[in-house]
XYZ file of C-alpha atoms in Angstrom:
306
model
C -0.028 -0.032 0.012
C 2.810 2.308 0.655
C 4.350 1.786 -2.712
C 0.939 2.364 -4.326
C 0.322 5.496 -2.306
C 3.775 6.857 -3.232
C 3.297 6.027 -6.951
C -0.163 7.753 -6.929
C 1.264 10.645 -5.045
C 4.093 10.969 -7.617
C 1.857 11.215 -10.599
C 0.308 14.557 -9.706
C 3.764 15.873 -8.806
C 5.045 14.896 -12.268
C 1.966 16.278 -14.010
C 2.529 19.528 -12.147
C 6.180 19.645 -13.205
C 5.045 18.969 -16.859
C 2.501 21.695 -16.791
C 5.141 24.092 -15.348
C 7.731 23.212 -17.975
C 5.043 23.662 -20.617
C 4.193 27.044 -19.185
C 7.807 28.139 -19.261
C 8.115 26.859 -22.934
C 5.147 28.833 -24.037
C 6.431 31.904 -22.112
C 9.867 31.740 -23.958
C 8.237 31.045 -27.441
C 5.573 33.750 -26.980
C 7.740 36.616 -28.148
C 8.760 34.743 -31.348
C 5.139 33.718 -32.042
C 3.900 37.161 -31.435
C 6.702 38.752 -33.644
C 5.818 36.243 -36.463
C 2.211 36.995 -36.253
C 2.728 40.710 -36.054
C 5.502 41.089 -38.697
C 4.956 38.096 -41.024
C 1.462 36.688 -41.017
C -0.286 39.984 -40.446
C 1.399 41.837 -43.285
C 0.991 38.768 -45.546
C -2.786 38.842 -45.059
C -2.914 42.598 -45.401
C -1.060 42.305 -48.771
C -3.504 39.703 -50.048
C -6.351 41.844 -48.946
C -4.946 45.041 -50.724
C -4.210 43.016 -53.796
C -8.051 42.627 -54.132
C -8.574 46.326 -54.296
C -7.881 49.426 -56.376
C -5.925 51.795 -53.950
C -4.751 55.200 -55.008
C -3.312 57.096 -52.192
C -3.204 60.499 -54.064
C -6.905 60.139 -55.251
C -7.854 58.799 -51.717
C -9.754 55.867 -53.357
C -9.955 52.347 -52.049
C -12.546 50.192 -54.033
C -12.975 46.408 -54.241
C -11.634 45.095 -57.469
C -11.683 41.289 -57.037
C -9.270 39.431 -59.245
C -8.852 42.459 -61.535
C -5.239 43.141 -60.446
C -4.347 39.427 -61.128
C -6.002 39.508 -64.516
C -3.967 42.622 -65.327
C -0.778 40.749 -64.283
C -1.550 38.181 -67.076
C -1.604 40.896 -69.791
C 1.325 43.139 -68.517
C 4.309 42.929 -70.778
C 6.341 45.015 -68.395
C 5.826 42.493 -65.681
C 6.981 39.638 -67.896
C 10.053 41.639 -68.742
C 10.754 41.970 -65.004
C 10.329 38.213 -64.476
C 12.801 37.501 -67.219
C 15.183 40.096 -65.731
C 14.751 38.445 -62.253
C 15.449 35.114 -63.878
C 18.833 36.188 -65.365
C 19.771 38.160 -62.295
C 18.980 35.262 -60.018
C 20.585 32.601 -62.010
C 23.812 34.684 -62.399
C 23.950 35.501 -58.726
C 23.243 32.003 -57.467
C 25.705 30.146 -59.910
C 28.562 32.557 -59.491
C 28.087 33.210 -55.704
C 27.864 29.416 -54.695
C 30.745 28.392 -57.080
C 32.961 31.234 -56.094
C 32.255 30.921 -52.417
C 32.908 27.122 -52.447
C 36.086 27.656 -54.440
C 37.354 30.292 -51.979
C 36.465 28.092 -48.969
C 38.396 25.146 -50.235
C 41.486 27.320 -50.989
C 41.235 29.058 -47.615
C 40.861 25.819 -45.738
C 44.328 24.853 -46.630
C 47.198 25.317 -44.144
C 48.988 28.110 -45.952
C 50.308 31.370 -44.841
C 48.093 34.394 -45.142
C 44.819 32.462 -45.100
C 43.566 34.498 -42.134
C 44.176 37.873 -44.085
C 42.409 36.528 -47.149
C 39.400 35.360 -45.010
C 39.071 38.843 -43.467
C 39.471 40.439 -46.931
C 36.867 38.255 -48.591
C 34.307 38.717 -45.614
C 34.848 42.466 -45.145
C 32.356 43.497 -47.902
C 29.575 41.713 -46.005
C 29.724 44.207 -43.126
C 30.015 47.171 -45.339
C 26.837 49.362 -45.904
C 25.131 48.116 -49.057
C 24.436 51.728 -50.293
C 28.000 52.925 -49.686
C 29.280 49.708 -51.477
C 26.939 50.374 -54.495
C 27.919 53.948 -54.812
C 31.541 53.153 -54.949
C 30.913 50.469 -57.570
C 28.757 53.086 -59.504
C 31.827 55.335 -59.935
C 34.075 52.424 -60.849
C 31.672 51.203 -63.569
C 31.094 54.596 -65.285
C 32.438 55.150 -68.796
C 35.366 57.114 -67.402
C 35.569 55.120 -64.096
C 38.254 53.226 -62.448
C 37.519 49.863 -64.260
C 37.855 51.358 -67.709
C 40.764 53.275 -66.723
C 42.548 50.037 -65.754
C 41.376 48.452 -69.028
C 42.683 51.389 -70.971
C 46.100 51.172 -69.477
C 46.543 47.703 -71.181
C 44.975 48.904 -74.433
C 41.428 47.745 -73.867
C 38.555 50.037 -74.561
C 35.990 49.301 -71.954
C 32.271 49.854 -72.435
C 29.865 52.063 -70.392
C 28.915 49.268 -68.138
C 25.741 50.510 -66.782
C 24.247 51.658 -70.108
C 24.493 48.389 -72.186
C 21.551 45.968 -71.795
C 23.920 42.927 -71.377
C 26.790 44.830 -69.563
C 24.391 46.358 -67.029
C 22.988 43.032 -66.146
C 26.489 41.570 -65.701
C 27.517 44.529 -63.667
C 24.730 44.280 -61.150
C 25.329 40.576 -60.789
C 29.091 41.010 -60.171
C 28.574 43.828 -57.692
C 25.917 41.658 -55.762
C 28.164 38.613 -55.836
C 31.197 40.471 -54.429
C 29.076 41.972 -51.741
C 27.742 38.678 -50.235
C 30.216 35.892 -51.391
C 32.140 36.304 -48.022
C 29.209 35.099 -46.087
C 28.662 32.029 -48.092
C 32.533 31.421 -47.966
C 32.452 31.458 -44.182
C 29.522 29.056 -44.073
C 31.338 26.685 -46.355
C 34.506 27.110 -44.575
C 32.898 26.042 -41.258
C 31.359 23.056 -42.966
C 34.723 21.947 -44.500
C 36.383 22.199 -41.196
C 33.860 19.675 -39.794
C 34.880 17.061 -42.409
C 36.951 14.381 -40.571
C 40.442 14.191 -41.792
C 40.662 10.500 -41.018
C 38.145 9.718 -43.843
C 40.023 11.609 -46.404
C 43.290 10.026 -45.264
C 41.713 6.618 -45.624
C 40.530 7.533 -49.127
C 43.950 8.776 -50.098
C 45.440 5.524 -49.047
C 42.838 3.714 -51.154
C 44.211 5.650 -54.247
C 41.508 8.335 -54.348
C 42.767 11.722 -55.917
C 41.792 15.204 -54.765
C 38.844 15.555 -57.200
C 37.535 12.073 -56.253
C 37.759 12.866 -52.530
C 36.069 16.178 -52.956
C 33.247 14.677 -55.025
C 32.693 11.520 -53.109
C 33.507 12.555 -49.464
C 33.517 16.406 -49.002
C 30.616 17.405 -51.075
C 28.233 14.826 -49.455
C 29.342 15.849 -46.036
C 28.914 19.536 -46.572
C 25.624 19.078 -48.525
C 23.439 20.464 -45.579
C 25.302 23.598 -45.705
C 25.039 23.619 -49.480
C 21.290 23.432 -49.093
C 21.198 26.271 -46.573
C 23.380 28.557 -48.705
C 21.455 27.792 -51.834
C 18.153 28.751 -50.174
C 19.559 31.992 -48.616
C 21.157 32.964 -52.020
C 18.079 32.307 -54.163
C 15.754 34.196 -51.690
C 18.290 36.973 -51.407
C 18.676 37.301 -55.205
C 14.841 37.542 -55.642
C 14.659 40.295 -52.947
C 17.524 42.600 -54.255
C 16.316 46.224 -54.450
C 18.795 48.833 -53.150
C 21.567 47.711 -55.561
C 19.346 48.032 -58.643
C 17.867 51.436 -57.353
C 21.340 52.935 -56.873
C 23.205 51.517 -59.782
C 20.850 51.413 -62.766
C 17.274 52.468 -61.669
C 16.105 49.475 -63.545
C 17.753 50.427 -66.799
C 18.773 50.835 -69.466
C 15.125 50.408 -70.568
C 13.813 47.748 -68.326
C 16.707 45.348 -68.721
C 17.624 45.379 -64.995
C 14.039 45.920 -63.666
C 13.754 42.918 -61.429
C 10.484 41.979 -59.779
C 11.097 43.750 -56.512
C 12.017 46.972 -58.308
C 8.991 46.764 -60.542
C 6.839 46.330 -57.451
C 8.352 49.402 -55.906
C 7.756 51.528 -58.984
C 4.099 50.490 -59.244
C 3.541 51.352 -55.635
C 5.654 54.520 -55.090
C 5.909 56.050 -58.542
C 2.529 55.202 -60.089
C 0.678 55.042 -56.766
C -1.019 51.670 -57.662
C -0.803 50.010 -54.385
C -3.376 47.363 -55.192
C -1.575 46.204 -58.314
C 1.742 46.328 -56.444
C 0.310 44.239 -53.791
C -0.710 41.636 -56.411
C 2.792 41.680 -57.565
C 4.048 41.127 -54.038
C 1.753 38.073 -53.742
C 3.376 36.753 -56.966
C 6.756 37.333 -55.552
C 5.843 35.460 -52.344
C 4.419 32.535 -54.310
C 7.613 32.402 -56.347
C 9.933 32.330 -53.225
C 7.733 29.971 -51.471
C 7.536 27.598 -54.486
C 11.364 27.586 -55.079
C 12.033 27.062 -51.350
C 9.659 24.133 -51.149
C 11.130 22.500 -54.294
C 14.631 22.748 -52.780
C 13.309 21.405 -49.366
C 11.440 18.475 -51.037
C 14.304 17.481 -53.234
C 16.946 17.538 -50.406
C 16.499 13.764 -49.656
C 18.009 13.021 -53.095
C 21.268 14.811 -52.578
C 21.664 15.904 -48.936
C 23.751 13.701 -46.764
C 22.109 12.485 -43.519
C 18.576 12.936 -45.104
C 16.402 9.880 -45.249
């Protein structure tokens, strides 16, 4: 009887501890949940609501339009041009950023003199103000700027980088990559330093060369970091605004008018906030779809995923 009584008495005590632990858990997560509801879910619902209306701030009109804004998107040639520009910009940034960051991480993971200096040098642009970084590059990319002056010193006549349809896209891609490649480099570098040396030494004894070791051992073991970097880089490329605004204003023509900049112009230049909200919903759907695709396909190539 004493044992039964002790057991029954222990159950309410454990239940009280569980309720107390749950209460503390809810208390610690409440700020995060409240912030998500206030700054993510709330604005998302508001944007969807605004996208169903015609809202002109200057005319002080706010009328229900139903799906009219979305129907307009299907016929908007400028929107299609911005989608094409976003595609080229994102592909260029993602491919160049990830490949360059991984290459730099592999090089700077070697035990060579001066690696600390180069790590700091490549990472330093990440902490520099984006606007200041872009303004400096704007001067360098002018027709008589520093880059063309350097090319002229070796007999090469450089173009006006920000005034050509192709060169302007190349310029904004390169500036964006140089600004953020250091962050991805550090992420890859931390992942590379977590690869056990014993495995690579064993593979070397078995006759595997550097490329075989990298492809069969290193890449699978850093694949979770590769997934993280790819998601962050793709989402970041689709949200680029300040760089385009400072360097090209979406020009020449609309060749560098990416989707975010097109959204901004519709809202704050043409005062069509309803249509801009519909474009924002489209951007959200694109980002969500790309993220879900990467997340669902991770089991095929990410190590430790089953």
